[in-house]
Amino acid sequence: MSTEIVTAGAAHEPTRRELWKFIKNELRPKGRLLTPFNIISGITILVAIVLLTIRFATGLGSVTNLSQEFPWGLWIGFDVLTGVAFAGGGYVLAFMVYVMRMEKYHPILRVTVLNAFLAYVFYAGALLLDLGRPWHVVNPIIGNSFGLSSVLFLVAWHFMLYMLAALLEFAPAAAEWLGLRRLRKILAAMTLGAVVFGVTLSTLHQSGLGALFMMGKDKIHPLWYSEYIPVLFLVSSVFAGLSMVIFEGSISERVFSQRTSESVRKSRGSILVGLARICAATMFLYLFLKILDVTHARNWGYLFSGMGFWWLMEIVFFVAVPMVFFTMSIRRANLGLIRIAAIMALIGIILNRLNLSFFAYRLDAGVPYLPSWMEVEVTLAVIFAEIWVFRWVINRMPVLSDPPAWAKEQDAAAVARA
Amino acid sequence: MDDFHFVDIYASKGIEYLLVIGFLIVLVFAWRYLNRPPQSERG
């Protein structure tokens, strides 16, 4: 297996024929096909295709346990709500690097933006699976029925625009891969604009996703319902996204070690400590907002009940404890503890979003919602499909590796001009 | 006048003010702690 990133037109702008030949060559699989991961994920994806065919042919009820009482299940609670929170690292890191000029984090920016872009494509794309009439998804865009009074109008537009912004942010890497110098120059010049646009969109739709739950005041348990859900969603997306960056980085470090440049490898420790610091600070703010919210709504009485203990578990074990772990790990630059804290924080976010979607939703319904095996299977297939595309891109484009020399020269010239 | 509850820490939102003040005080120490360089860098 080749360990070098091959780009088209190493010495010159490739001709159309050279480009086509290069792309055809790159489409071929690299490395062994029949690995345990490929076999398990391949079967999972194939089964999901069958299940989704049934779902689109006969309706949601044939594969899901959704009902009139529980319209939002695992596909919304995990794929969309949790997936978008996990993608928050993209906008946070882009803001830190391009706006705050925190160059230390530059080596991991591309992989984070790629992760965010793919998360939106796959997890927000999974929204289509859950829509009763998925072809209506274009209505807020084309104006058949804008739905201006709905939060979903904002979410629909923002998802679409953010995907474009993230694609623009990542596009220079694709242009470098294809050796398209002129296109890369144009795309690189557009990056800052795309970042500012993307950050603005993200702050609004991360909170907008929380705002969707404000209509469910009478249906959500008081410990989870809050008029400040949008703020809580926004703040939690910061540490959720950065915890995902830490978690994903730890896996990439092992799986793509041959693809990783020296600069990424050397700066990894210092980057992780920096990210842990931001996670600790935002989790501290989130914890405070949660306590303030319960106090403001005078919900302390609910804590001494089954759901109260469940809420306490979410807050103590998956917010307060990882916050302490992040804080402790900074002093000793304990990377192992940072990774443990990141995993705990991610579990906390999953719990929080699932609690809002169904565990703490319509407790009066009698029969609780639990996802069917088919919903779980499709969710796993979405995750595997994203990993396949992520791996394909990492193995080909300069994401973890250094960009080609001509791209560095372009950047240096742009800086000199500025 | 009976509707006013100046002595009720909940009705006057006093508890919320106290929480915010407490948060800001803790934030000063937390900020200083978080911004200390790791031990390895301090030698």
PDB file of N, CA, C and O in Angstrom, chain A residues 92-112 242 245-246 261-279 329-330 333 335 338 402, chain B residues 34-38 40-41:
ATOM      1  N   VAL A  92     -16.042  25.751  15.326  1.00  0.00           N
ATOM      2  CA  VAL A  92     -15.250  26.283  16.450  1.00  0.00           C
ATOM      3  C   VAL A  92     -13.776  26.417  16.037  1.00  0.00           C
ATOM      4  O   VAL A  92     -13.154  27.464  16.214  1.00  0.00           O
ATOM      5  N   LEU A  93     -13.246  25.347  15.435  1.00  0.00           N
ATOM      6  CA  LEU A  93     -11.831  25.364  15.064  1.00  0.00           C
ATOM      7  C   LEU A  93     -11.555  26.355  13.923  1.00  0.00           C
ATOM      8  O   LEU A  93     -10.521  27.043  13.927  1.00  0.00           O
ATOM      9  N   ALA A  94     -12.469  26.427  12.951  1.00  0.00           N
ATOM     10  CA  ALA A  94     -12.292  27.380  11.844  1.00  0.00           C
ATOM     11  C   ALA A  94     -12.280  28.804  12.389  1.00  0.00           C
ATOM     12  O   ALA A  94     -11.468  29.637  11.968  1.00  0.00           O
ATOM     13  N   PHE A  95     -13.148  29.082  13.357  1.00  0.00           N
ATOM     14  CA  PHE A  95     -13.181  30.408  13.990  1.00  0.00           C
ATOM     15  C   PHE A  95     -11.855  30.680  14.702  1.00  0.00           C
ATOM     16  O   PHE A  95     -11.280  31.763  14.595  1.00  0.00           O
ATOM     17  N   MET A  96     -11.371  29.663  15.440  1.00  0.00           N
ATOM     18  CA  MET A  96     -10.126  29.845  16.198  1.00  0.00           C
ATOM     19  C   MET A  96      -8.937  30.114  15.277  1.00  0.00           C
ATOM     20  O   MET A  96      -8.100  30.963  15.562  1.00  0.00           O
ATOM     21  N   VAL A  97      -8.885  29.394  14.160  1.00  0.00           N
ATOM     22  CA  VAL A  97      -7.707  29.507  13.285  1.00  0.00           C
ATOM     23  C   VAL A  97      -7.785  30.746  12.390  1.00  0.00           C
ATOM     24  O   VAL A  97      -6.849  31.531  12.323  1.00  0.00           O
ATOM     25  N   TYR A  98      -8.921  30.917  11.707  1.00  0.00           N
ATOM     26  CA  TYR A  98      -8.995  31.984  10.701  1.00  0.00           C
ATOM     27  C   TYR A  98      -9.360  33.347  11.289  1.00  0.00           C
ATOM     28  O   TYR A  98      -8.939  34.375  10.768  1.00  0.00           O
ATOM     29  N   VAL A  99     -10.181  33.361  12.339  1.00  0.00           N
ATOM     30  CA  VAL A  99     -10.615  34.649  12.896  1.00  0.00           C
ATOM     31  C   VAL A  99      -9.725  35.048  14.074  1.00  0.00           C
ATOM     32  O   VAL A  99      -9.246  36.174  14.143  1.00  0.00           O
ATOM     33  N   MET A 100      -9.502  34.098  15.014  1.00  0.00           N
ATOM     34  CA  MET A 100      -8.684  34.421  16.187  1.00  0.00           C
ATOM     35  C   MET A 100      -7.183  34.246  15.925  1.00  0.00           C
ATOM     36  O   MET A 100      -6.366  34.544  16.796  1.00  0.00           O
ATOM     37  N   ARG A 101      -6.844  33.728  14.733  1.00  0.00           N
ATOM     38  CA  ARG A 101      -5.437  33.543  14.342  1.00  0.00           C
ATOM     39  C   ARG A 101      -4.666  32.647  15.307  1.00  0.00           C
ATOM     40  O   ARG A 101      -3.511  32.922  15.636  1.00  0.00           O
ATOM     41  N   MET A 102      -5.341  31.598  15.825  1.00  0.00           N
ATOM     42  CA  MET A 102      -4.654  30.651  16.709  1.00  0.00           C
ATOM     43  C   MET A 102      -4.032  29.568  15.827  1.00  0.00           C
ATOM     44  O   MET A 102      -4.587  28.484  15.653  1.00  0.00           O
ATOM     45  N   GLU A 103      -2.870  29.906  15.260  1.00  0.00           N
ATOM     46  CA  GLU A 103      -2.228  29.064  14.241  1.00  0.00           C
ATOM     47  C   GLU A 103      -1.847  27.671  14.754  1.00  0.00           C
ATOM     48  O   GLU A 103      -1.647  26.754  13.968  1.00  0.00           O
ATOM     49  N   LYS A 104      -1.735  27.536  16.076  1.00  0.00           N
ATOM     50  CA  LYS A 104      -1.357  26.255  16.669  1.00  0.00           C
ATOM     51  C   LYS A 104      -2.277  25.122  16.198  1.00  0.00           C
ATOM     52  O   LYS A 104      -1.850  23.979  16.060  1.00  0.00           O
ATOM     53  N   TYR A 105      -3.557  25.493  15.958  1.00  0.00           N
ATOM     54  CA  TYR A 105      -4.543  24.461  15.617  1.00  0.00           C
ATOM     55  C   TYR A 105      -4.654  24.216  14.113  1.00  0.00           C
ATOM     56  O   TYR A 105      -5.461  23.410  13.678  1.00  0.00           O
ATOM     57  N   HIS A 106      -3.855  24.955  13.324  1.00  0.00           N
ATOM     58  CA  HIS A 106      -3.955  24.830  11.864  1.00  0.00           C
ATOM     59  C   HIS A 106      -3.742  23.392  11.357  1.00  0.00           C
ATOM     60  O   HIS A 106      -4.456  22.943  10.464  1.00  0.00           O
ATOM     61  N   PRO A 107      -2.758  22.640  11.926  1.00  0.00           N
ATOM     62  CA  PRO A 107      -2.502  21.294  11.387  1.00  0.00           C
ATOM     63  C   PRO A 107      -3.713  20.355  11.418  1.00  0.00           C
ATOM     64  O   PRO A 107      -3.782  19.425  10.621  1.00  0.00           O
ATOM     65  N   ILE A 108      -4.662  20.585  12.342  1.00  0.00           N
ATOM     66  CA  ILE A 108      -5.803  19.654  12.407  1.00  0.00           C
ATOM     67  C   ILE A 108      -7.080  20.271  11.831  1.00  0.00           C
ATOM     68  O   ILE A 108      -8.154  19.681  11.913  1.00  0.00           O
ATOM     69  N   LEU A 109      -6.947  21.460  11.215  1.00  0.00           N
ATOM     70  CA  LEU A 109      -8.147  22.142  10.732  1.00  0.00           C
ATOM     71  C   LEU A 109      -8.819  21.386   9.583  1.00  0.00           C
ATOM     72  O   LEU A 109     -10.031  21.191   9.577  1.00  0.00           O
ATOM     73  N   ARG A 110      -8.013  20.954   8.624  1.00  0.00           N
ATOM     74  CA  ARG A 110      -8.597  20.301   7.445  1.00  0.00           C
ATOM     75  C   ARG A 110      -9.367  19.035   7.812  1.00  0.00           C
ATOM     76  O   ARG A 110     -10.472  18.812   7.329  1.00  0.00           O
ATOM     77  N   VAL A 111      -8.761  18.225   8.666  1.00  0.00           N
ATOM     78  CA  VAL A 111      -9.425  16.969   9.026  1.00  0.00           C
ATOM     79  C   VAL A 111     -10.718  17.254   9.811  1.00  0.00           C
ATOM     80  O   VAL A 111     -11.729  16.554   9.669  1.00  0.00           O
ATOM     81  N   THR A 112     -10.686  18.330  10.596  1.00  0.00           N
ATOM     82  CA  THR A 112     -11.880  18.684  11.370  1.00  0.00           C
ATOM     83  C   THR A 112     -12.992  19.201  10.462  1.00  0.00           C
ATOM     84  O   THR A 112     -14.160  18.837  10.628  1.00  0.00           O
ATOM     85  N   LEU A 242     -15.483  19.761  19.992  1.00  0.00           N
ATOM     86  CA  LEU A 242     -14.049  19.642  20.287  1.00  0.00           C
ATOM     87  C   LEU A 242     -13.713  18.269  20.880  1.00  0.00           C
ATOM     88  O   LEU A 242     -12.637  17.725  20.622  1.00  0.00           O
ATOM     89  N   VAL A 245     -13.326  16.117  18.029  1.00  0.00           N
ATOM     90  CA  VAL A 245     -12.019  16.346  17.387  1.00  0.00           C
ATOM     91  C   VAL A 245     -10.942  15.536  18.116  1.00  0.00           C
ATOM     92  O   VAL A 245     -10.108  14.885  17.486  1.00  0.00           O
ATOM     93  N   ILE A 246     -10.997  15.557  19.459  1.00  0.00           N
ATOM     94  CA  ILE A 246     -10.022  14.804  20.266  1.00  0.00           C
ATOM     95  C   ILE A 246     -10.166  13.300  20.006  1.00  0.00           C
ATOM     96  O   ILE A 246      -9.196  12.596  19.749  1.00  0.00           O
ATOM     97  N   SER A 261       1.343  13.970   8.656  1.00  0.00           N
ATOM     98  CA  SER A 261       2.592  14.722   8.473  1.00  0.00           C
ATOM     99  C   SER A 261       3.301  14.901   9.814  1.00  0.00           C
ATOM    100  O   SER A 261       2.688  14.780  10.884  1.00  0.00           O
ATOM    101  N   GLU A 262       4.571  15.242   9.720  1.00  0.00           N
ATOM    102  CA  GLU A 262       5.397  15.429  10.913  1.00  0.00           C
ATOM    103  C   GLU A 262       4.834  16.571  11.779  1.00  0.00           C
ATOM    104  O   GLU A 262       4.819  16.480  13.011  1.00  0.00           O
ATOM    105  N   SER A 263       4.355  17.633  11.103  1.00  0.00           N
ATOM    106  CA  SER A 263       3.864  18.801  11.857  1.00  0.00           C
ATOM    107  C   SER A 263       2.635  18.434  12.704  1.00  0.00           C
ATOM    108  O   SER A 263       2.504  18.879  13.844  1.00  0.00           O
ATOM    109  N   VAL A 264       1.752  17.604  12.130  1.00  0.00           N
ATOM    110  CA  VAL A 264       0.561  17.171  12.883  1.00  0.00           C
ATOM    111  C   VAL A 264       0.997  16.309  14.062  1.00  0.00           C
ATOM    112  O   VAL A 264       0.538  16.486  15.189  1.00  0.00           O
ATOM    113  N   ARG A 265       1.937  15.388  13.788  1.00  0.00           N
ATOM    114  CA  ARG A 265       2.373  14.449  14.824  1.00  0.00           C
ATOM    115  C   ARG A 265       3.050  15.186  15.994  1.00  0.00           C
ATOM    116  O   ARG A 265       2.805  14.904  17.144  1.00  0.00           O
ATOM    117  N   LYS A 266       3.889  16.147  15.633  1.00  0.00           N
ATOM    118  CA  LYS A 266       4.646  16.862  16.664  1.00  0.00           C
ATOM    119  C   LYS A 266       3.751  17.735  17.537  1.00  0.00           C
ATOM    120  O   LYS A 266       3.955  17.855  18.741  1.00  0.00           O
ATOM    121  N   SER A 267       2.765  18.364  16.899  1.00  0.00           N
ATOM    122  CA  SER A 267       1.956  19.326  17.646  1.00  0.00           C
ATOM    123  C   SER A 267       0.746  18.687  18.336  1.00  0.00           C
ATOM    124  O   SER A 267      -0.007  19.366  19.025  1.00  0.00           O
ATOM    125  N   ARG A 268       0.548  17.385  18.126  1.00  0.00           N
ATOM    126  CA  ARG A 268      -0.649  16.707  18.649  1.00  0.00           C
ATOM    127  C   ARG A 268      -0.859  16.943  20.145  1.00  0.00           C
ATOM    128  O   ARG A 268      -1.941  17.298  20.581  1.00  0.00           O
ATOM    129  N   GLY A 269       0.192  16.731  20.954  1.00  0.00           N
ATOM    130  CA  GLY A 269       0.070  16.853  22.405  1.00  0.00           C
ATOM    131  C   GLY A 269      -0.361  18.246  22.822  1.00  0.00           C
ATOM    132  O   GLY A 269      -1.326  18.418  23.589  1.00  0.00           O
ATOM    133  N   SER A 270       0.313  19.239  22.281  1.00  0.00           N
ATOM    134  CA  SER A 270       0.013  20.623  22.643  1.00  0.00           C
ATOM    135  C   SER A 270      -1.406  21.008  22.181  1.00  0.00           C
ATOM    136  O   SER A 270      -2.120  21.733  22.875  1.00  0.00           O
ATOM    137  N   ILE A 271      -1.809  20.496  21.014  1.00  0.00           N
ATOM    138  CA  ILE A 271      -3.169  20.782  20.509  1.00  0.00           C
ATOM    139  C   ILE A 271      -4.214  20.171  21.444  1.00  0.00           C
ATOM    140  O   ILE A 271      -5.198  20.822  21.797  1.00  0.00           O
ATOM    141  N   LEU A 272      -3.981  18.908  21.843  1.00  0.00           N
ATOM    142  CA  LEU A 272      -4.958  18.239  22.716  1.00  0.00           C
ATOM    143  C   LEU A 272      -5.110  18.984  24.045  1.00  0.00           C
ATOM    144  O   LEU A 272      -6.233  19.141  24.547  1.00  0.00           O
ATOM    145  N   VAL A 273      -4.001  19.455  24.603  1.00  0.00           N
ATOM    146  CA  VAL A 273      -4.072  20.198  25.872  1.00  0.00           C
ATOM    147  C   VAL A 273      -4.876  21.492  25.666  1.00  0.00           C
ATOM    148  O   VAL A 273      -5.725  21.852  26.483  1.00  0.00           O
ATOM    149  N   GLY A 274      -4.632  22.167  24.533  1.00  0.00           N
ATOM    150  CA  GLY A 274      -5.369  23.396  24.231  1.00  0.00           C
ATOM    151  C   GLY A 274      -6.860  23.137  24.082  1.00  0.00           C
ATOM    152  O   GLY A 274      -7.702  23.888  24.605  1.00  0.00           O
ATOM    153  N   LEU A 275      -7.199  22.042  23.392  1.00  0.00           N
ATOM    154  CA  LEU A 275      -8.617  21.708  23.202  1.00  0.00           C
ATOM    155  C   LEU A 275      -9.266  21.337  24.546  1.00  0.00           C
ATOM    156  O   LEU A 275     -10.419  21.696  24.815  1.00  0.00           O
ATOM    157  N   ALA A 276      -8.501  20.609  25.380  1.00  0.00           N
ATOM    158  CA  ALA A 276      -9.017  20.225  26.701  1.00  0.00           C
ATOM    159  C   ALA A 276      -9.338  21.466  27.531  1.00  0.00           C
ATOM    160  O   ALA A 276     -10.340  21.514  28.253  1.00  0.00           O
ATOM    161  N   ARG A 277      -8.508  22.477  27.395  1.00  0.00           N
ATOM    162  CA  ARG A 277      -8.706  23.732  28.136  1.00  0.00           C
ATOM    163  C   ARG A 277     -10.032  24.382  27.721  1.00  0.00           C
ATOM    164  O   ARG A 277     -10.813  24.818  28.567  1.00  0.00           O
ATOM    165  N   ILE A 278     -10.270  24.429  26.414  1.00  0.00           N
ATOM    166  CA  ILE A 278     -11.516  25.054  25.926  1.00  0.00           C
ATOM    167  C   ILE A 278     -12.726  24.212  26.347  1.00  0.00           C
ATOM    168  O   ILE A 278     -13.765  24.743  26.740  1.00  0.00           O
ATOM    169  N   CYS A 279     -12.572  22.876  26.263  1.00  0.00           N
ATOM    170  CA  CYS A 279     -13.672  21.988  26.681  1.00  0.00           C
ATOM    171  C   CYS A 279     -14.004  22.216  28.152  1.00  0.00           C
ATOM    172  O   CYS A 279     -15.175  22.332  28.520  1.00  0.00           O
ATOM    173  N   SER A 329      -6.242  17.114  33.570  1.00  0.00           N
ATOM    174  CA  SER A 329      -5.296  16.651  32.548  1.00  0.00           C
ATOM    175  C   SER A 329      -4.421  17.778  32.008  1.00  0.00           C
ATOM    176  O   SER A 329      -3.330  17.530  31.498  1.00  0.00           O
ATOM    177  N   ILE A 330      -4.892  19.027  32.128  1.00  0.00           N
ATOM    178  CA  ILE A 330      -4.146  20.152  31.545  1.00  0.00           C
ATOM    179  C   ILE A 330      -2.807  20.336  32.248  1.00  0.00           C
ATOM    180  O   ILE A 330      -1.778  20.510  31.613  1.00  0.00           O
ATOM    181  N   ALA A 333      -0.493  17.594  31.322  1.00  0.00           N
ATOM    182  CA  ALA A 333      -0.554  17.254  29.887  1.00  0.00           C
ATOM    183  C   ALA A 333      -0.809  15.754  29.720  1.00  0.00           C
ATOM    184  O   ALA A 333      -0.138  15.072  28.941  1.00  0.00           O
ATOM    185  N   LEU A 335      -2.510  13.091  28.200  1.00  0.00           N
ATOM    186  CA  LEU A 335      -3.307  12.892  26.986  1.00  0.00           C
ATOM    187  C   LEU A 335      -4.315  11.756  27.138  1.00  0.00           C
ATOM    188  O   LEU A 335      -5.411  11.804  26.581  1.00  0.00           O
ATOM    189  N   ILE A 338      -7.296  13.094  28.864  1.00  0.00           N
ATOM    190  CA  ILE A 338      -8.038  13.975  27.944  1.00  0.00           C
ATOM    191  C   ILE A 338      -8.947  13.132  27.049  1.00  0.00           C
ATOM    192  O   ILE A 338     -10.114  13.467  26.835  1.00  0.00           O
ATOM    193  N   ASP A 402       1.023  17.035   4.553  1.00  0.00           N
ATOM    194  CA  ASP A 402       1.311  18.412   4.137  1.00  0.00           C
ATOM    195  C   ASP A 402       0.800  18.663   2.720  1.00  0.00           C
ATOM    196  O   ASP A 402       0.817  17.753   1.884  1.00  0.00           O
TER     197      ASP A 402
ATOM    198  N   LEU B  34      -6.871  27.335  34.502  1.00  0.00           N
ATOM    199  CA  LEU B  34      -6.844  26.735  33.161  1.00  0.00           C
ATOM    200  C   LEU B  34      -5.731  27.324  32.301  1.00  0.00           C
ATOM    201  O   LEU B  34      -5.233  26.661  31.398  1.00  0.00           O
ATOM    202  N   ASN B  35      -5.365  28.558  32.557  1.00  0.00           N
ATOM    203  CA  ASN B  35      -4.353  29.204  31.720  1.00  0.00           C
ATOM    204  C   ASN B  35      -2.929  29.034  32.225  1.00  0.00           C
ATOM    205  O   ASN B  35      -2.009  29.593  31.644  1.00  0.00           O
ATOM    206  N   ARG B  36      -2.778  28.250  33.299  1.00  0.00           N
ATOM    207  CA  ARG B  36      -1.412  27.958  33.747  1.00  0.00           C
ATOM    208  C   ARG B  36      -0.773  26.977  32.762  1.00  0.00           C
ATOM    209  O   ARG B  36      -1.443  26.033  32.322  1.00  0.00           O
ATOM    210  N   PRO B  37       0.474  27.175  32.399  1.00  0.00           N
ATOM    211  CA  PRO B  37       1.103  26.217  31.471  1.00  0.00           C
ATOM    212  C   PRO B  37       1.246  24.849  32.129  1.00  0.00           C
ATOM    213  O   PRO B  37       1.365  24.764  33.351  1.00  0.00           O
ATOM    214  N   PRO B  38       1.217  23.761  31.315  1.00  0.00           N
ATOM    215  CA  PRO B  38       1.402  22.423  31.878  1.00  0.00           C
ATOM    216  C   PRO B  38       2.723  22.312  32.633  1.00  0.00           C
ATOM    217  O   PRO B  38       3.674  23.040  32.325  1.00  0.00           O
ATOM    218  N   SER B  40       5.037  20.196  32.504  1.00  0.00           N
ATOM    219  CA  SER B  40       6.191  19.845  31.682  1.00  0.00           C
ATOM    220  C   SER B  40       6.828  21.101  31.063  1.00  0.00           C
ATOM    221  O   SER B  40       8.024  21.175  30.879  1.00  0.00           O
ATOM    222  N   GLU B  41       5.984  22.114  30.748  1.00  0.00           N
ATOM    223  CA  GLU B  41       6.502  23.335  30.142  1.00  0.00           C
ATOM    224  C   GLU B  41       7.151  24.249  31.179  1.00  0.00           C
ATOM    225  O   GLU B  41       7.985  25.074  30.862  1.00  0.00           O
TER     226      GLU B  41
END
